[in-house]
mmCIF file with all atom_site columns, C-alpha atoms in Angstrom:
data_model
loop_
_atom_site.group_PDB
_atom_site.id
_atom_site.type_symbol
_atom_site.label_atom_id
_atom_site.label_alt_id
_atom_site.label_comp_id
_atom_site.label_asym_id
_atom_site.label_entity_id
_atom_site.label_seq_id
_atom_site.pdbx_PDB_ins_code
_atom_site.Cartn_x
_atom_site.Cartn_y
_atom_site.Cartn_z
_atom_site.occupancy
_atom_site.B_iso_or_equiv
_atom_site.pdbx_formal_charge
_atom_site.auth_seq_id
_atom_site.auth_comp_id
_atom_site.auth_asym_id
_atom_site.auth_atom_id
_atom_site.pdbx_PDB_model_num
ATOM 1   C CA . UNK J 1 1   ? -0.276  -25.481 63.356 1.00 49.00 ? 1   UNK J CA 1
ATOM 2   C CA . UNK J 1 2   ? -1.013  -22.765 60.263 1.00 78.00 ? 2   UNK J CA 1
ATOM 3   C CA . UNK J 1 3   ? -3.952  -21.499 59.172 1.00 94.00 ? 3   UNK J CA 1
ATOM 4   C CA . UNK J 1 4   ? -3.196  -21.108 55.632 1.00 95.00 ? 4   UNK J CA 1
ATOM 5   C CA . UNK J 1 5   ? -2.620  -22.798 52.686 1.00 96.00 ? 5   UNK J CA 1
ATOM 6   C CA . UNK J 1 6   ? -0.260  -21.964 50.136 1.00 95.00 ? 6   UNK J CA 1
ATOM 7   C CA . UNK J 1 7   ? -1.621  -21.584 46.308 1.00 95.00 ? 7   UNK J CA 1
ATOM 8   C CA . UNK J 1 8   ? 0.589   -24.138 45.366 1.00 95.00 ? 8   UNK J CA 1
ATOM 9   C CA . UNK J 1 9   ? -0.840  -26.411 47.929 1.00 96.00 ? 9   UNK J CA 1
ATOM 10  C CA . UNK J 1 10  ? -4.215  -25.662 46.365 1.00 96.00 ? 10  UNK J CA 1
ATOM 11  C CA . UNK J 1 11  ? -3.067  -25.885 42.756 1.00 96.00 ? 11  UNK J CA 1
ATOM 12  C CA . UNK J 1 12  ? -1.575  -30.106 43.769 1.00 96.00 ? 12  UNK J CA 1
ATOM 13  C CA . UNK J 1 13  ? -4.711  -31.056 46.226 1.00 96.00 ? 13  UNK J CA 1
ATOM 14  C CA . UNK J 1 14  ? -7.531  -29.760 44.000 1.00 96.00 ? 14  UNK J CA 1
ATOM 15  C CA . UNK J 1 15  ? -5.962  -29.924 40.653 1.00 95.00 ? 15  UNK J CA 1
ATOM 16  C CA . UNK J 1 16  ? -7.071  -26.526 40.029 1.00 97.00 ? 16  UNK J CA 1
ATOM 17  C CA . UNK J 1 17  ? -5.093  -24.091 37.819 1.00 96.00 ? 17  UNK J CA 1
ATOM 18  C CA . UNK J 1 18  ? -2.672  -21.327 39.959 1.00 95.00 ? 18  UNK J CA 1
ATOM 19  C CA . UNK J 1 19  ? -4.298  -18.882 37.105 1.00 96.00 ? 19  UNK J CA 1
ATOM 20  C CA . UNK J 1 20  ? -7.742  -19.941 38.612 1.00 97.00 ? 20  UNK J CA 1
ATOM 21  C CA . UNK J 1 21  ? -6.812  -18.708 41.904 1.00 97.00 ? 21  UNK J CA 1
ATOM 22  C CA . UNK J 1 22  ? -5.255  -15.596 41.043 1.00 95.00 ? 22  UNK J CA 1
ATOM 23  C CA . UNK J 1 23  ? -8.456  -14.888 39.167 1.00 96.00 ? 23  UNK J CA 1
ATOM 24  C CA . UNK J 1 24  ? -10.577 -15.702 42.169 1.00 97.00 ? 24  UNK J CA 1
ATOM 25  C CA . UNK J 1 25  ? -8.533  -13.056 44.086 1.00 96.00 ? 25  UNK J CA 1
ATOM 26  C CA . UNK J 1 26  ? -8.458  -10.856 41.462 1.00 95.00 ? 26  UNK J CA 1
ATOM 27  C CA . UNK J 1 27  ? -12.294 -10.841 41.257 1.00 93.00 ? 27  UNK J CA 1
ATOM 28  C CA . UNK J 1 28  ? -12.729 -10.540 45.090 1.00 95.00 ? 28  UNK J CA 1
ATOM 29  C CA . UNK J 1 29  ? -13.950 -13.612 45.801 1.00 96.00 ? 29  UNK J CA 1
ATOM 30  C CA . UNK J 1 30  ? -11.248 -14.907 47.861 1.00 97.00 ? 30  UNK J CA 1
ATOM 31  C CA . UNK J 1 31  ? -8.543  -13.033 49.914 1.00 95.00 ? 31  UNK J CA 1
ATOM 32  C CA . UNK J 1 32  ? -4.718  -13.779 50.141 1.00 95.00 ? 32  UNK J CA 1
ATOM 33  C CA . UNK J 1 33  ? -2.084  -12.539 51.420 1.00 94.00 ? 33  UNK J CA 1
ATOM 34  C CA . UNK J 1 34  ? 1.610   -13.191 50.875 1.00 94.00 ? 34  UNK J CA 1
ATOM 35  C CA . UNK J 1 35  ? 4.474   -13.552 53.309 1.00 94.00 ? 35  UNK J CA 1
ATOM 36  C CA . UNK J 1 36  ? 8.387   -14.581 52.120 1.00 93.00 ? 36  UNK J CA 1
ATOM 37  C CA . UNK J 1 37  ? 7.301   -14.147 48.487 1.00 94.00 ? 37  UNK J CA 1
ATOM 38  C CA . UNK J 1 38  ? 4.719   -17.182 48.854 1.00 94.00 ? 38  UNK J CA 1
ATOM 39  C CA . UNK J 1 39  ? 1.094   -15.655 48.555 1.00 95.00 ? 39  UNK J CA 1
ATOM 40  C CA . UNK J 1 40  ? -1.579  -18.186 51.213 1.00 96.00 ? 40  UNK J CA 1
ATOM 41  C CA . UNK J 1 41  ? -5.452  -18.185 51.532 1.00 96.00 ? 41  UNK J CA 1
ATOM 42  C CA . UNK J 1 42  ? -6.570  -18.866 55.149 1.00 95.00 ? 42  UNK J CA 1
ATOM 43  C CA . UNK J 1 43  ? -8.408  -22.220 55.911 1.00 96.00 ? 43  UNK J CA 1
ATOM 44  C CA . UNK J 1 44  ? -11.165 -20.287 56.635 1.00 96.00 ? 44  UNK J CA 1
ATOM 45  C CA . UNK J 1 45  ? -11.852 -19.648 52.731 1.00 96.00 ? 45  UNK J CA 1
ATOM 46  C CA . UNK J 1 46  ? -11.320 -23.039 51.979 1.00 97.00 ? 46  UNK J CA 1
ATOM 47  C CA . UNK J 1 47  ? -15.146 -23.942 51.794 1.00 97.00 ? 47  UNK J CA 1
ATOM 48  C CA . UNK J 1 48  ? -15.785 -20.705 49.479 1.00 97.00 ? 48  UNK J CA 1
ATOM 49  C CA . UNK J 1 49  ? -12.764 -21.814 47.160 1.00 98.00 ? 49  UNK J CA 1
ATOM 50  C CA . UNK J 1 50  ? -13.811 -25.514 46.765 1.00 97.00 ? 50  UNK J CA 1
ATOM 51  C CA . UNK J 1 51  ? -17.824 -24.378 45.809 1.00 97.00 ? 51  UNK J CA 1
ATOM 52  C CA . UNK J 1 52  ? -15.944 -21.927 43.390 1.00 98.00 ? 52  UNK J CA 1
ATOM 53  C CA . UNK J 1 53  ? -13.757 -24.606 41.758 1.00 97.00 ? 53  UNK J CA 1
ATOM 54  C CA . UNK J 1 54  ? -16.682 -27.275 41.817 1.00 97.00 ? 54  UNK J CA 1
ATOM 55  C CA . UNK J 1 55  ? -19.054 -24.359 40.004 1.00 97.00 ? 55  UNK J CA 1
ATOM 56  C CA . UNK J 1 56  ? -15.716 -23.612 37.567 1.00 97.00 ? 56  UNK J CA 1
ATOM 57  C CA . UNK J 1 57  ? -14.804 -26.983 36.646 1.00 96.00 ? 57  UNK J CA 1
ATOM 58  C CA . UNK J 1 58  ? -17.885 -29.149 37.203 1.00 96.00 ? 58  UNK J CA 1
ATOM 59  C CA . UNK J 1 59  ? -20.160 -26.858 35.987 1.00 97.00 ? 59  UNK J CA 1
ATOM 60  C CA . UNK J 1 60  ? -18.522 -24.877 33.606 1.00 96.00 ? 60  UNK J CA 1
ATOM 61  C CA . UNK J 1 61  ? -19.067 -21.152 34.844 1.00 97.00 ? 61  UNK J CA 1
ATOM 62  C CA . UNK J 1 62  ? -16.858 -18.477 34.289 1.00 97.00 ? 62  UNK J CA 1
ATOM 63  C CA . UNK J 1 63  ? -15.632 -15.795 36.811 1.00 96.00 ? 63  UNK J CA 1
ATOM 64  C CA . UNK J 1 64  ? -18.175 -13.324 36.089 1.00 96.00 ? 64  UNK J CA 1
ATOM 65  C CA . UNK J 1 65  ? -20.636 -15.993 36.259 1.00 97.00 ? 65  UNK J CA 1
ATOM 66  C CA . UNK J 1 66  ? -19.372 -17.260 39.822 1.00 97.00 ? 66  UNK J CA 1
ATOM 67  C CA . UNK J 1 67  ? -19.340 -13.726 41.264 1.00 97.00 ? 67  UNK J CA 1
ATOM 68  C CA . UNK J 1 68  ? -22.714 -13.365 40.046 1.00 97.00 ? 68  UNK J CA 1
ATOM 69  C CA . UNK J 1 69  ? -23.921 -16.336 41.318 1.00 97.00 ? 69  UNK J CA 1
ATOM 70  C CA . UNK J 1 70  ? -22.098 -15.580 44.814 1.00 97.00 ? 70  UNK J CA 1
ATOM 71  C CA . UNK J 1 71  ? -23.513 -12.801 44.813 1.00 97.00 ? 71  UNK J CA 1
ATOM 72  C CA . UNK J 1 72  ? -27.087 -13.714 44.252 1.00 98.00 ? 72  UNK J CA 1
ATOM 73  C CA . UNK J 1 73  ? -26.768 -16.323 47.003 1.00 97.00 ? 73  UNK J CA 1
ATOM 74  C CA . UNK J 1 74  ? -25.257 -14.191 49.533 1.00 96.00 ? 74  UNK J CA 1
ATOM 75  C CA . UNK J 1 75  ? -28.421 -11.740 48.974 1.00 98.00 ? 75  UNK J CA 1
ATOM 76  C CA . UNK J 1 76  ? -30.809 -15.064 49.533 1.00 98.00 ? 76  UNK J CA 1
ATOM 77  C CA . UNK J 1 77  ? -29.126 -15.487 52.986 1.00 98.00 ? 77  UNK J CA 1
ATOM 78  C CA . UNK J 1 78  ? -29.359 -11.706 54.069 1.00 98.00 ? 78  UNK J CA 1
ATOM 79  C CA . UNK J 1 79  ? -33.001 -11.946 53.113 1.00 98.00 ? 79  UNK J CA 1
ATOM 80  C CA . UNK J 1 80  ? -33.589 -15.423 54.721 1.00 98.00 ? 80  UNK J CA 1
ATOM 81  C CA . UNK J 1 81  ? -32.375 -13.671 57.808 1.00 98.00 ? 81  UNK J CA 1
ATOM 82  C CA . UNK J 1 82  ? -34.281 -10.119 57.199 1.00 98.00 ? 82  UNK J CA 1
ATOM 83  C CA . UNK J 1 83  ? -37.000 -12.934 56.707 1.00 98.00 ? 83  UNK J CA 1
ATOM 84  C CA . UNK J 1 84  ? -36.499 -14.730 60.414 1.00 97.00 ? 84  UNK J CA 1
ATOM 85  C CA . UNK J 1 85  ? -36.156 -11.169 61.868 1.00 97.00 ? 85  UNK J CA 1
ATOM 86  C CA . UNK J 1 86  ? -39.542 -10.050 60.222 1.00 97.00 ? 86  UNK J CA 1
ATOM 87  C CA . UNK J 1 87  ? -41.168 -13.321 61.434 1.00 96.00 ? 87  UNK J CA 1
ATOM 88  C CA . UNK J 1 88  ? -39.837 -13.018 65.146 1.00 95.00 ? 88  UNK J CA 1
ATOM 89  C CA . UNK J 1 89  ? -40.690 -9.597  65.530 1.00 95.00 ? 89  UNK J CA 1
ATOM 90  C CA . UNK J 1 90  ? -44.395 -10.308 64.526 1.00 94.00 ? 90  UNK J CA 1
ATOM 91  C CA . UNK J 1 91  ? -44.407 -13.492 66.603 1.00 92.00 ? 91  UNK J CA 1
ATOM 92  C CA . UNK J 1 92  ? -43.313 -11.077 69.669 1.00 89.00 ? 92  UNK J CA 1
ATOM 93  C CA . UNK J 1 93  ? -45.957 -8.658  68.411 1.00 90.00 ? 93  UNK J CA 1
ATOM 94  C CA . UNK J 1 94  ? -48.701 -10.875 68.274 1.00 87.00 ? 94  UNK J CA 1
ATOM 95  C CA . UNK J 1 95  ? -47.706 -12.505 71.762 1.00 86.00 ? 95  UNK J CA 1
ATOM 96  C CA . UNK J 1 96  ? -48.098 -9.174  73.204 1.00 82.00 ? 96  UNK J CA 1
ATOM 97  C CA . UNK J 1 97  ? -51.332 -8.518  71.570 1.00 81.00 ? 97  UNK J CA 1
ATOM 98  C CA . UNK J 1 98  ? -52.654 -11.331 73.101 1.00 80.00 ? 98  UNK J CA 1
ATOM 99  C CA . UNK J 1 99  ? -51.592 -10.588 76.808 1.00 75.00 ? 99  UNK J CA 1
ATOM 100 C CA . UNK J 1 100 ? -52.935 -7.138  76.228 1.00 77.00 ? 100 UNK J CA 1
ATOM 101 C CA . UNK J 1 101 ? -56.135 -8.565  75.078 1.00 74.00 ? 101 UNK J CA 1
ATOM 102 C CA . UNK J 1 102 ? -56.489 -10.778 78.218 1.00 63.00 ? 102 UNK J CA 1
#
C-alpha cells in the first residue's frame, strides 16, 4: 500500500485548486516530492494540508496569512511544552524540598 497521494488525487477529493498546492509547497508548508514526472505529498501531511485548505477556502486566508498563522500555532505548542517542562521540573523540585525538609 503507498504512502502518498498524488496532487491530482488531492485536487478531485478536496476540490482544491492544483495552484493551491503548488503554493503550499512553494511557501514551505507542505513537502512533495516527485517520482515518474507525477509530484506526491505523503499521507503523513495530509492533516496539515486539509487545516490549510479549510483556513484557505472556509475562512478566506491567504498564503501569507496561513504561514503566519502556522507559524504562530506551532510556537503555542513549543511553549505549551517549554510550559509542562517548567512545571515538572518544579514539581520534582519541590518534591525534593520536601524530603529534604523531613
Amino acid at each position: 500500500m503507498s504512502n502518498r497521494i498524488s496532487r491530482e488525487e488531492l485536487v478531485k477529493i478536496y476540490n482544491v485548486e492544483l495552484k493551491f498546492i503548488d503554493e503550499l509547497v512553494d511557501f514551505g508548508l507542505l513537502k512533495s516530492f516527485t517520482e515518474n514526472e507525477i509530484s506526491y505529498i505523503l499521507y503523513e501531511e495530509l492533516p496539515a494540508f486539509e487545516r490549510f485548505a479549510n483556513w484557505h477556502y472556509d475562512l478566506e486566508i491567504n498564503l501569507p496569512g496561513i504561514d503566519m498563522v502556522n507559524n504562530l500555532l506551532q510556537k503555542v505548542r513549543e511553549l505549551q511544552a517549554e510550559n509542562r517542562r517548567l512545571a515538572n521540573r518544579q514539581f520534582a523540585l519541590e518534591s525534593l524540598a520536601e524530603d529534604y525538609e523531613d
